[in-house]
Amino acid sequence: MVENNRWGNLFAHLVLILGVAIVVFPVYVAVIASTHPSGTFLRGVMPLLPGPNALENYRTVIFEGRSRAGTPPIGGMLWNSFVMAMAITIGKLSISILSAFAIVYFRFPFRIFFFWVIFLTLMLPVEVRIVPTFEVVANLGMLNSFAGLSIPLIASATATFLFRQFFMTVPEELMEAARVDGAGPMKFFKDILLPLSITNIAALFVIMFIYGWNQYLWPLLITTEQEYYTIVMGIQRMVTGGDSEPLWHLVMATVTLAALPPILVILFMQRLFVKGLTETEK
Amino acid sequence: MQTKRTTFSNRWLPYALLAPQVIVTLVFFIWPASQALIQSVYRQGDAFGVRPPTFVGWRNFETLLAEPQYLGSLKATFIFALGTTILSMGVALLFAVMVNRMIRSRDAYTTFMVWPYAVAPAIAGVLWWFIFNPNIGILPYVLEGIGYDWNHRASSTDAMLLIIIAAAWKQISYNFLFFLAGLQSIPHSLIEAAAIDGAGRMKRFWTIVFPLLSPVTFFLMVVNIVYAMFDTFGVIHATTEGGPSQATNILVYKVFRDGFVNLNTGSSAAQSVILMAIVIVLTVIQFRYIERRVNY
């Protein structure tokens, strides 16, 4: 048996506690900063213990915003982020599961060709073709709309591959039995395949929701009207807007609210999250 | 490529099922990408349509590669990607090895390690920007105690360190999960055999565990480089904005700046084409490796 060394274990715990501290520290600091009045940040070092202004700060950012700095109340931005994340997630899941179904359960001309077209999306992230994609969306009149925020991002090769792989493991007999019983393809899809895929769908849902919520460059490009700002991109305007130092207590309250939803999703669905992460990247 | 042994037969249904995905791909991926290819070999016309775009062949690429700013951006990207990958993977490997020794506390530590994955790159950037703020940040205060004057607004090195730390911090959870899964798949009997032969902890790690982890390590290296090069736009845009004096102007940020702020379409398109080539190479490496692993 491998030696069991008490000091070694103690050392490992120390390293890990330090590690957890490093991982948690930035968010701890943000939460603490969001509870202080603005005066705290004028001089000296930022505080490490909670202050008295939590309610006041959160009320200000959610309902009032900072009209002078050009940032609207973030209640609306949170809602926009939520709508965008949900639209991207549901869009990606539905079009991917349908394409995987077509590729696995049908034989038709150009099947391989379509598979490669979908594969190409992996090689063309938005970041590398920013200007022409913006032009296409502008020409289609989709600037400043939820359609423009979500539809260009919903093609997904990884989700299609994952569903394809899963469908390949579904026993052939299920489909044969369904056919003998006279079920057409869509009935088979709806009554057998979809219920079997629930775990995979849920795991992907977690990953894609986080992906959608955290979009930054895309909303930055195609929203010019405040009513479509999303929370993650809105923070940038609070930090760099104006020449003066940012109002850190309000920025950090916003940061906390912006980071909270995806963090909660991960914490409450950790098992699904790990499954989704390790399987989509294989 | 396989299908099921028996398939449904329907003339139009498979096309209808594929249509949404394929249409989105064509309109928002393939079409813009080919536009970038075309624009990259043209000099843009003026805004009034007096001078039409002219075909210039490789000229945009030649100008670009001769530009000191672009070469500087390449260098910054290289340092940034390398720094982020090494820092994030090193720290994650250390944590994963330590957590893997634990029995009762493993899940608790894992929970604390995974959630930064949920933090958007832009937010990670703002958090570290705040911690390193030269006036009120806690770390410059500590650094001043040991005699280092931190200022990421003036010092290129400090700014680069700032974005590397922010980008690496966010990626620790991802690397940690994959390393932990890799460690757990190493057969315990191998380690016990080495222990019986008298190999100490460090020796066992470097001669058995680390070589067996190499597929995971390689995979993570590619993923981290892709992440550092393409997913970190938010980190830079929300904090340093490429400065001071272009020190953190990585390729993705430069493509955005030249396209939207400086309105230099030809150059921006040429940069897009180079970036696409990089993504394609990295994707091919990643997939070739995965195929090989499946065959094992």
Coordinates of C-alpha atoms in Angstrom, one line a residue:
Chain A
M1 CA 0.0 0.0 0.0
V2 CA 1.1 3.5 -0.7
E3 CA 2.4 5.2 2.4
N4 CA -0.1 7.4 4.2
N5 CA 1.8 10.3 5.5
R6 CA 0.0 12.6 8.0
W7 CA 2.2 15.6 7.4
G8 CA 1.8 15.1 3.6
N9 CA -1.9 15.2 4.0
L10 CA -1.7 18.3 6.2
F11 CA 0.4 20.0 3.6
A12 CA -2.0 19.0 0.8
H13 CA -4.9 20.6 2.8
L14 CA -2.9 23.7 3.3
V15 CA -2.2 24.0 -0.4
L16 CA -5.8 23.4 -1.2
I17 CA -7.1 25.9 1.4
L18 CA -4.7 28.5 -0.1
G19 CA -6.0 27.5 -3.5
V20 CA -9.6 27.9 -2.6
A21 CA -8.7 31.3 -1.1
I22 CA -7.1 32.4 -4.4
V23 CA -10.1 31.2 -6.4
V24 CA -12.6 32.8 -4.1
F25 CA -10.8 36.0 -3.3
P26 CA -11.7 38.2 -6.3
V27 CA -15.4 37.5 -5.8
Y28 CA -15.2 38.0 -2.1
V29 CA -13.6 41.4 -2.6
A30 CA -16.4 42.3 -5.1
V31 CA -19.1 41.4 -2.7
I32 CA -17.4 43.3 0.2
A33 CA -16.9 46.4 -2.0
S34 CA -20.5 46.4 -3.0
T35 CA -21.6 47.0 0.6
H36 CA -19.6 50.2 1.2
P37 CA -20.5 53.8 0.6
S38 CA -18.6 55.6 -2.2
G39 CA -16.4 57.5 0.2
T40 CA -14.6 54.4 1.2
F41 CA -12.9 54.2 -2.2
L42 CA -11.5 57.8 -2.3
R43 CA -8.3 57.0 -0.4
G44 CA -6.5 54.2 1.3
V45 CA -6.8 50.5 0.6
M46 CA -10.1 48.8 -0.4
P47 CA -12.0 47.3 2.5
L48 CA -11.9 43.6 3.4
L49 CA -14.8 43.6 5.8
P50 CA -18.5 44.3 5.0
G51 CA -19.8 47.9 5.1
P52 CA -23.2 49.3 6.0
N53 CA -24.5 50.3 2.5
A54 CA -25.4 47.0 0.9
L55 CA -29.2 47.6 0.5
E56 CA -28.7 51.2 -0.6
N57 CA -26.1 50.2 -3.3
Y58 CA -28.1 47.3 -4.7
R59 CA -31.3 49.4 -4.8
T60 CA -29.5 52.1 -6.7
V61 CA -28.1 49.9 -9.4
I62 CA -31.2 47.8 -9.9
F63 CA -33.8 50.6 -10.1
E64 CA -32.0 53.8 -10.8
G65 CA -28.8 53.1 -12.7
R66 CA -26.5 55.9 -13.3
S67 CA -28.1 58.1 -15.9
R68 CA -25.2 60.6 -16.0
A69 CA -22.7 57.9 -16.8
G70 CA -25.0 56.4 -19.5
T71 CA -25.8 53.2 -17.8
P72 CA -29.5 52.3 -17.4
P73 CA -30.9 50.6 -14.3
I74 CA -29.6 47.1 -14.4
G75 CA -32.9 45.4 -13.7
G76 CA -33.6 45.7 -17.4
M77 CA -30.1 44.5 -18.4
L78 CA -30.5 41.4 -16.2
W79 CA -33.7 40.6 -18.0
N80 CA -32.1 41.1 -21.4
S81 CA -29.3 38.8 -20.4
F82 CA -31.7 36.2 -19.3
V83 CA -33.8 36.4 -22.5
M84 CA -30.6 36.3 -24.6
A85 CA -29.2 33.3 -22.7
M86 CA -32.4 31.4 -22.9
A87 CA -32.9 32.1 -26.6
I88 CA -29.4 31.0 -27.4
T89 CA -29.7 27.9 -25.2
I90 CA -33.0 26.7 -26.5
G91 CA -32.1 27.6 -30.1
K92 CA -28.9 25.7 -30.0
L93 CA -30.4 22.7 -28.3
S94 CA -33.4 22.4 -30.7
I95 CA -31.6 22.9 -34.0
S96 CA -28.8 20.6 -32.9
I97 CA -30.9 17.7 -31.8
L98 CA -33.0 17.9 -35.0
S99 CA -29.9 17.9 -37.2
A100 CA -28.3 15.0 -35.3
F101 CA -31.6 13.1 -35.7
A102 CA -31.5 13.7 -39.5
I103 CA -27.9 12.7 -39.8
V104 CA -28.2 9.5 -37.7
Y105 CA -31.7 8.2 -38.7
F106 CA -31.9 9.0 -42.4
R107 CA -29.9 8.2 -45.5
F108 CA -30.1 11.0 -48.1
P109 CA -27.9 12.6 -50.7
F110 CA -25.4 15.2 -49.4
R111 CA -25.6 13.9 -45.9
I112 CA -21.8 14.0 -45.4
F113 CA -21.7 17.4 -47.1
F114 CA -24.2 18.9 -44.5
F115 CA -22.3 17.3 -41.7
W116 CA -19.1 19.1 -42.8
V117 CA -21.0 22.4 -43.2
I118 CA -22.0 22.1 -39.6
F119 CA -18.5 21.1 -38.6
L120 CA -17.2 24.3 -40.2
T121 CA -18.9 26.4 -37.5
L122 CA -16.3 25.1 -35.1
M123 CA -13.6 26.7 -37.1
L124 CA -15.2 30.1 -37.5
P125 CA -15.7 31.7 -34.0
V126 CA -17.3 35.1 -34.1
E127 CA -14.1 36.8 -32.9
V128 CA -12.3 36.0 -36.1
R129 CA -14.9 37.4 -38.5
I130 CA -16.2 40.3 -36.6
V131 CA -16.7 42.9 -39.3
P132 CA -18.3 40.9 -42.0
T133 CA -20.7 39.2 -39.6
F134 CA -21.7 42.6 -38.3
E135 CA -22.4 43.7 -41.8
V136 CA -24.6 40.7 -42.5
V137 CA -26.6 41.3 -39.4
A138 CA -26.9 45.0 -40.1
N139 CA -28.1 44.3 -43.7
L140 CA -30.8 42.0 -42.4
G141 CA -32.0 44.8 -40.1
M142 CA -31.3 42.7 -37.0
L143 CA -29.4 45.3 -35.0
N144 CA -30.9 46.1 -31.6
S145 CA -33.2 43.1 -31.4
F146 CA -33.3 39.9 -29.5
A147 CA -33.2 38.0 -32.8
G148 CA -30.0 39.7 -33.7
L149 CA -28.6 39.0 -30.2
S150 CA -29.4 35.3 -30.3
I151 CA -29.9 33.8 -33.8
P152 CA -26.4 34.3 -35.2
L153 CA -25.0 32.4 -32.2
I154 CA -27.3 29.4 -32.2
A155 CA -25.5 27.1 -34.7
S156 CA -23.6 24.5 -32.7
A157 CA -21.3 21.8 -34.0
T158 CA -20.5 20.5 -30.5
A159 CA -24.1 20.0 -29.5
T160 CA -24.8 18.3 -32.8
F161 CA -21.8 15.9 -32.4
L162 CA -22.8 15.1 -28.8
F163 CA -26.4 14.2 -29.8
R164 CA -25.1 12.2 -32.8
Q165 CA -22.8 10.2 -30.6
F166 CA -25.6 9.6 -28.1
F167 CA -28.1 8.5 -30.8
M168 CA -25.5 6.0 -32.1
T169 CA -25.6 4.3 -28.7
V170 CA -29.4 4.0 -28.6
P171 CA -30.3 0.4 -29.3
E172 CA -31.4 -0.3 -32.9
E173 CA -34.3 -2.4 -31.6
L174 CA -36.1 0.6 -30.2
M175 CA -36.4 2.0 -33.6
E176 CA -37.3 -1.3 -35.3
A177 CA -40.0 -1.9 -32.6
A178 CA -41.4 1.6 -33.2
R179 CA -41.5 1.0 -36.9
V180 CA -43.3 -2.3 -36.5
D181 CA -45.8 -0.6 -34.3
G182 CA -46.3 1.9 -37.2
A183 CA -44.7 5.0 -35.7
G184 CA -43.4 7.5 -38.2
P185 CA -40.0 9.3 -37.7
M186 CA -41.4 12.3 -35.9
K187 CA -43.5 10.2 -33.5
F188 CA -40.4 8.1 -32.8
F189 CA -38.4 11.2 -32.2
K190 CA -40.9 12.8 -29.9
D191 CA -42.0 9.7 -27.9
I192 CA -38.8 7.7 -27.7
L193 CA -35.6 9.6 -28.6
L194 CA -36.5 12.9 -26.8
P195 CA -37.3 11.3 -23.4
L196 CA -34.1 9.2 -23.7
S197 CA -32.0 12.3 -24.3
I198 CA -33.2 14.3 -21.3
T199 CA -30.0 13.9 -19.3
N200 CA -27.9 15.0 -22.2
I201 CA -30.2 17.9 -22.9
A202 CA -30.0 19.0 -19.3
A203 CA -26.2 18.8 -19.2
L204 CA -25.8 20.8 -22.4
F205 CA -28.4 23.3 -21.1
V206 CA -26.1 24.2 -18.2
I207 CA -23.1 24.7 -20.5
M208 CA -25.0 26.7 -23.1
F209 CA -26.8 28.9 -20.6
I210 CA -23.5 30.0 -19.2
Y211 CA -22.1 30.5 -22.7
G212 CA -25.2 32.6 -23.6
W213 CA -25.2 34.6 -20.4
N214 CA -21.5 35.4 -20.7
Q215 CA -21.6 36.7 -24.3
Y216 CA -19.7 40.0 -24.5
L217 CA -18.4 40.9 -27.9
W218 CA -21.6 40.2 -29.8
P219 CA -24.0 42.3 -27.7
L220 CA -21.3 45.0 -27.6
L221 CA -21.4 45.2 -31.4
I222 CA -25.1 44.9 -32.2
T223 CA -26.7 46.9 -29.4
T224 CA -26.6 50.6 -29.6
E225 CA -29.8 51.3 -27.7
Q226 CA -29.8 51.1 -24.0
E227 CA -32.9 49.0 -23.8
Y228 CA -31.1 46.1 -25.4
Y229 CA -27.9 46.3 -23.2
T230 CA -27.0 43.0 -21.5
I231 CA -25.5 43.0 -18.0
V232 CA -22.1 41.6 -18.9
M233 CA -21.4 44.3 -21.6
G234 CA -23.0 47.0 -19.5
I235 CA -20.3 46.6 -16.8
Q236 CA -17.7 47.7 -19.3
R237 CA -19.5 51.0 -19.8
M238 CA -19.6 51.6 -16.0
V239 CA -15.8 50.9 -15.7
T240 CA -14.5 52.9 -18.6
G241 CA -17.2 55.5 -19.1
G242 CA -16.0 58.9 -18.2
D243 CA -12.5 60.1 -17.1
S244 CA -12.9 59.8 -13.4
E245 CA -12.4 56.8 -11.3
P246 CA -15.3 54.3 -11.6
L247 CA -17.9 54.3 -8.8
W248 CA -16.5 51.1 -7.4
H249 CA -19.3 50.4 -5.0
L250 CA -21.9 50.5 -7.8
V251 CA -19.6 48.7 -10.3
M252 CA -19.0 45.9 -7.8
A253 CA -22.7 45.6 -7.0
T254 CA -23.4 45.2 -10.7
V255 CA -20.5 42.7 -11.1
T256 CA -22.0 40.6 -8.2
L257 CA -25.4 40.6 -9.8
A258 CA -24.0 39.8 -13.2
A259 CA -21.9 36.8 -12.0
L260 CA -24.5 35.4 -9.7
P261 CA -27.0 33.6 -12.1
P262 CA -24.4 31.5 -13.9
I263 CA -22.6 30.7 -10.6
L264 CA -25.8 29.5 -9.1
V265 CA -26.5 27.4 -12.1
I266 CA -23.2 25.7 -11.7
L267 CA -23.4 25.2 -7.9
F268 CA -26.9 23.7 -8.1
M269 CA -26.3 21.6 -11.1
Q270 CA -22.7 20.6 -10.6
R271 CA -23.1 17.0 -11.6
L272 CA -24.8 18.0 -14.9
F273 CA -22.3 20.7 -15.5
V274 CA -19.3 18.4 -15.2
K275 CA -21.0 15.9 -17.5
G276 CA -21.8 18.5 -20.0
L277 CA -18.3 20.0 -19.9
T278 CA -16.4 16.8 -20.2
E279 CA -18.6 15.3 -22.9
T280 CA -18.9 18.3 -25.2
E281 CA -15.2 18.8 -25.4
K282 CA -14.4 15.2 -26.3
Chain B
M1 CA -19.9 8.0 -41.7
Q2 CA -22.4 5.6 -40.0
T3 CA -26.1 5.8 -39.7
K4 CA -28.3 3.3 -38.0
R5 CA -28.6 -0.2 -39.6
T6 CA -32.1 0.6 -40.5
T7 CA -33.2 4.1 -41.3
F8 CA -36.4 5.9 -42.0
S9 CA -37.1 6.7 -45.6
N10 CA -38.5 10.0 -46.3
R11 CA -37.6 12.2 -49.2
W12 CA -37.8 15.7 -47.7
L13 CA -38.0 15.3 -44.0
P14 CA -34.2 15.0 -43.3
Y15 CA -33.6 18.3 -45.2
A16 CA -36.3 20.0 -43.3
L17 CA -34.7 18.8 -40.0
L18 CA -31.3 20.1 -41.1
A19 CA -32.6 23.3 -42.5
P20 CA -32.5 25.6 -39.5
Q21 CA -28.9 24.6 -38.5
V22 CA -27.7 24.8 -42.1
I23 CA -29.3 28.1 -42.8
V24 CA -27.9 29.8 -39.7
T25 CA -24.5 28.4 -40.6
L26 CA -24.6 29.6 -44.1
V27 CA -25.9 33.1 -43.4
F28 CA -24.0 33.9 -40.2
F29 CA -20.8 31.8 -40.6
I30 CA -19.9 30.8 -44.1
W31 CA -21.1 34.0 -45.8
P32 CA -19.3 36.4 -43.5
A33 CA -16.2 34.2 -43.7
S34 CA -16.2 34.3 -47.4
Q35 CA -16.7 38.1 -47.3
A36 CA -13.6 38.3 -45.2
L37 CA -11.7 36.3 -47.7
I38 CA -12.8 38.5 -50.5
Q39 CA -12.2 41.8 -48.7
S40 CA -8.8 40.7 -47.7
V41 CA -7.6 40.9 -51.3
Y42 CA -9.3 44.2 -52.1
R43 CA -8.4 47.8 -51.2
Q44 CA -11.6 49.3 -49.9
G45 CA -13.4 52.0 -51.9
D46 CA -14.2 55.4 -50.5
A47 CA -17.4 56.1 -48.6
F48 CA -19.0 58.0 -51.5
G49 CA -18.6 55.3 -54.1
V50 CA -16.4 57.5 -56.3
R51 CA -13.5 55.1 -56.1
P52 CA -14.6 51.5 -56.3
P53 CA -12.8 48.8 -54.4
T54 CA -9.7 47.6 -56.3
F55 CA -8.2 44.2 -56.5
V56 CA -4.8 44.2 -54.8
G57 CA -3.9 40.5 -54.4
W58 CA -1.6 39.8 -51.5
R59 CA -1.0 43.5 -50.8
N60 CA -3.1 43.7 -47.7
F61 CA -1.2 40.8 -46.2
E62 CA 2.2 42.2 -47.2
T63 CA 1.4 45.6 -45.6
L64 CA 0.0 43.9 -42.5
L65 CA 3.1 41.7 -42.0
A66 CA 5.4 44.6 -42.5
E67 CA 3.6 46.7 -39.9
P68 CA 5.5 46.9 -36.6
Q69 CA 2.1 47.2 -34.7
Y70 CA 0.9 43.9 -36.1
L71 CA 4.2 42.1 -35.3
G72 CA 3.9 43.6 -31.8
S73 CA 0.4 42.3 -31.5
L74 CA 1.6 38.8 -32.6
K75 CA 4.2 38.9 -30.0
A76 CA 1.8 40.1 -27.3
T77 CA -0.6 37.3 -28.2
F78 CA 2.1 34.7 -28.0
I79 CA 3.3 35.9 -24.6
F80 CA -0.3 36.1 -23.4
A81 CA -1.4 32.7 -24.6
L82 CA 1.8 31.0 -23.3
G83 CA 1.6 32.8 -19.9
T84 CA -2.1 32.0 -19.5
T85 CA -1.8 28.4 -20.5
I86 CA 1.2 27.7 -18.3
L87 CA -0.1 29.5 -15.2
S88 CA -3.6 28.1 -15.4
M89 CA -2.6 24.5 -16.2
G90 CA 0.2 24.5 -13.6
V91 CA -2.0 25.7 -10.8
A92 CA -4.8 23.5 -11.8
L93 CA -2.6 20.4 -12.0
L94 CA -1.2 21.1 -8.5
F95 CA -4.7 21.5 -7.1
A96 CA -6.0 18.4 -8.9
V97 CA -3.1 16.2 -7.6
M98 CA -3.8 17.5 -4.0
V99 CA -7.5 17.0 -4.3
N100 CA -7.0 13.5 -5.7
R101 CA -5.3 12.5 -2.4
M102 CA -8.4 13.4 -0.4
I103 CA -11.2 11.1 0.2
R104 CA -13.8 12.8 2.4
S105 CA -13.1 16.4 1.4
R106 CA -12.7 15.8 -2.4
D107 CA -16.2 16.9 -3.3
A108 CA -16.1 19.9 -1.1
Y109 CA -12.9 21.2 -2.6
T110 CA -14.1 20.4 -6.1
T111 CA -17.2 22.6 -5.6
F112 CA -15.0 25.5 -4.6
M113 CA -12.8 25.0 -7.6
V114 CA -15.4 24.8 -10.3
W115 CA -17.5 27.9 -10.1
P116 CA -15.1 30.5 -11.6
Y117 CA -15.9 28.8 -14.9
A118 CA -19.3 30.6 -14.7
V119 CA -17.7 34.1 -14.5
A120 CA -17.6 35.9 -17.8
P121 CA -14.1 36.8 -19.0
A122 CA -15.0 40.5 -19.0
I123 CA -16.1 40.2 -15.3
A124 CA -12.9 38.3 -14.4
G125 CA -11.0 41.2 -16.0
V126 CA -12.9 43.8 -14.0
L127 CA -12.4 41.9 -10.7
W128 CA -8.6 41.7 -11.1
W129 CA -8.5 45.2 -12.5
F130 CA -10.1 46.3 -9.2
I131 CA -7.8 44.2 -7.0
F132 CA -4.8 45.6 -8.8
N133 CA -6.1 49.2 -8.9
P134 CA -3.0 51.3 -8.3
N135 CA -4.8 53.7 -5.9
I136 CA -7.0 51.5 -3.8
G137 CA -6.2 47.9 -4.8
I138 CA -5.1 45.5 -2.1
L139 CA -2.3 43.8 -4.1
P140 CA -0.4 47.0 -5.1
Y141 CA -0.6 47.9 -1.4
V142 CA 1.0 44.6 -0.5
L143 CA 3.5 44.8 -3.4
E144 CA 4.5 48.3 -2.2
G145 CA 5.4 46.7 1.1
I146 CA 8.0 44.5 -0.6
G147 CA 9.2 47.5 -2.7
Y148 CA 7.5 46.9 -6.1
D149 CA 5.6 49.9 -7.6
W150 CA 2.7 48.3 -9.4
N151 CA 1.1 50.4 -12.1
H152 CA -0.7 48.7 -15.0
R153 CA -1.6 52.0 -16.6
A154 CA 2.0 52.9 -17.2
S155 CA 3.9 49.6 -17.2
S156 CA 3.6 47.2 -20.1
T157 CA 4.8 44.3 -18.0
D158 CA 2.3 45.0 -15.2
A159 CA -0.6 45.3 -17.7
M160 CA 0.4 42.0 -19.4
L161 CA 0.7 40.3 -16.0
L162 CA -2.8 41.6 -15.0
I163 CA -4.6 40.2 -18.1
I164 CA -2.7 36.9 -17.8
I165 CA -3.7 36.5 -14.2
A166 CA -7.3 37.4 -14.9
A167 CA -7.5 35.1 -17.9
A168 CA -5.8 32.2 -16.1
W169 CA -7.9 32.5 -13.0
K170 CA -11.1 32.0 -14.9
Q171 CA -9.7 28.9 -16.7
I172 CA -8.4 27.1 -13.6
S173 CA -11.7 25.3 -13.0
Y174 CA -11.8 23.9 -16.5
N175 CA -8.3 22.5 -16.3
F176 CA -8.8 21.3 -12.8
L177 CA -11.8 19.2 -13.8
F178 CA -10.0 17.6 -16.7
F179 CA -6.8 16.9 -14.7
L180 CA -8.9 15.4 -11.9
A181 CA -10.7 13.1 -14.3
G182 CA -7.4 12.1 -15.8
L183 CA -5.8 11.4 -12.4
Q184 CA -8.8 9.3 -11.4
S185 CA -8.5 7.1 -14.5
I186 CA -4.9 6.1 -13.7
P187 CA -4.9 2.6 -12.3
H188 CA -4.0 2.5 -8.7
S189 CA -2.1 -0.7 -9.1
L190 CA 0.6 1.0 -11.1
I191 CA 1.3 3.5 -8.3
E192 CA 1.3 0.8 -5.7
A193 CA 3.7 -1.3 -7.7
A194 CA 6.1 1.7 -7.9
A195 CA 5.7 2.3 -4.2
I196 CA 6.7 -1.3 -3.4
D197 CA 9.7 -0.9 -5.7
G198 CA 10.7 2.0 -3.4
A199 CA 9.8 5.0 -5.6
G200 CA 9.0 8.0 -3.5
R201 CA 6.1 10.4 -4.0
M202 CA 7.9 12.8 -6.3
K203 CA 9.5 10.0 -8.4
R204 CA 6.1 8.3 -8.8
F205 CA 4.5 11.5 -9.9
W206 CA 7.2 12.3 -12.6
T207 CA 7.7 8.8 -13.9
I208 CA 4.2 7.4 -13.8
V209 CA 1.4 9.9 -13.2
F210 CA 2.7 12.7 -15.3
P211 CA 3.5 10.6 -18.4
L212 CA 0.0 8.9 -18.2
L213 CA -1.6 12.3 -18.0
S214 CA 0.1 13.5 -21.2
P215 CA -3.0 13.0 -23.4
V216 CA -5.0 15.2 -21.1
T217 CA -2.2 17.7 -20.8
F218 CA -1.9 17.9 -24.6
F219 CA -5.6 18.3 -25.1
L220 CA -5.8 21.0 -22.4
M221 CA -2.9 22.8 -24.0
V222 CA -4.7 23.2 -27.3
V223 CA -7.9 24.2 -25.5
N224 CA -6.2 26.8 -23.4
I225 CA -4.3 28.3 -26.3
V226 CA -7.6 28.6 -28.2
Y227 CA -9.2 30.1 -25.1
A228 CA -6.4 32.6 -24.6
M229 CA -6.4 33.6 -28.2
F230 CA -10.1 33.9 -29.0
D231 CA -12.2 33.9 -25.8
T232 CA -10.4 36.6 -23.9
F233 CA -11.6 39.6 -25.8
G234 CA -13.7 40.6 -22.8
V235 CA -10.8 40.6 -20.4
I236 CA -8.9 43.1 -22.5
H237 CA -11.8 45.3 -23.7
A238 CA -13.1 45.8 -20.1
T239 CA -9.7 46.6 -18.6
T240 CA -6.6 47.7 -20.5
E241 CA -8.2 48.3 -23.9
G242 CA -4.9 47.1 -25.5
G243 CA -2.7 49.6 -23.7
P244 CA -0.4 50.9 -22.4
S245 CA 1.2 51.6 -25.7
Q246 CA -0.2 48.5 -27.4
A247 CA 1.3 46.1 -24.9
T248 CA -1.9 44.1 -24.5
N249 CA -3.2 44.6 -28.0
I250 CA -3.7 40.9 -28.8
L251 CA -4.8 39.8 -32.3
V252 CA -8.6 39.4 -31.6
Y253 CA -8.6 42.9 -30.0
K254 CA -6.7 44.4 -32.8
V255 CA -9.0 42.9 -35.4
F256 CA -11.9 44.6 -33.6
R257 CA -10.1 47.9 -33.2
D258 CA -9.0 48.1 -36.8
G259 CA -12.5 47.1 -38.1
F260 CA -14.7 49.2 -35.9
V261 CA -12.7 52.0 -34.5
N262 CA -10.1 52.7 -37.2
L263 CA -12.5 51.5 -40.0
N264 CA -9.7 49.9 -42.0
T265 CA -11.7 47.1 -43.7
G266 CA -9.0 45.6 -45.9
S267 CA -6.5 45.3 -43.1
S268 CA -9.1 43.9 -40.7
A269 CA -10.2 41.4 -43.2
A270 CA -6.7 40.2 -43.8
Q271 CA -6.3 39.8 -40.1
S272 CA -9.5 37.8 -39.9
V273 CA -8.2 35.5 -42.6
I274 CA -5.0 34.9 -40.7
L275 CA -7.0 34.2 -37.5
M276 CA -9.2 31.8 -39.3
A277 CA -6.1 29.9 -40.5
I278 CA -4.9 29.7 -36.9
V279 CA -8.2 28.4 -35.6
I280 CA -8.4 25.8 -38.4
V281 CA -4.9 24.5 -37.6
L282 CA -5.7 24.3 -33.9
T283 CA -9.0 22.6 -34.5
V284 CA -7.4 20.0 -36.8
I285 CA -4.7 19.3 -34.2
Q286 CA -7.4 18.8 -31.6
F287 CA -9.5 16.5 -33.7
R288 CA -6.6 14.4 -35.0
Y289 CA -5.6 13.9 -31.4
I290 CA -9.1 12.8 -30.4
E291 CA -9.3 10.3 -33.1
R292 CA -6.1 8.8 -32.0
R293 CA -7.3 8.5 -28.5
V294 CA -10.4 6.8 -29.5
N295 CA -8.4 4.1 -31.3
Y296 CA -6.4 3.2 -28.3

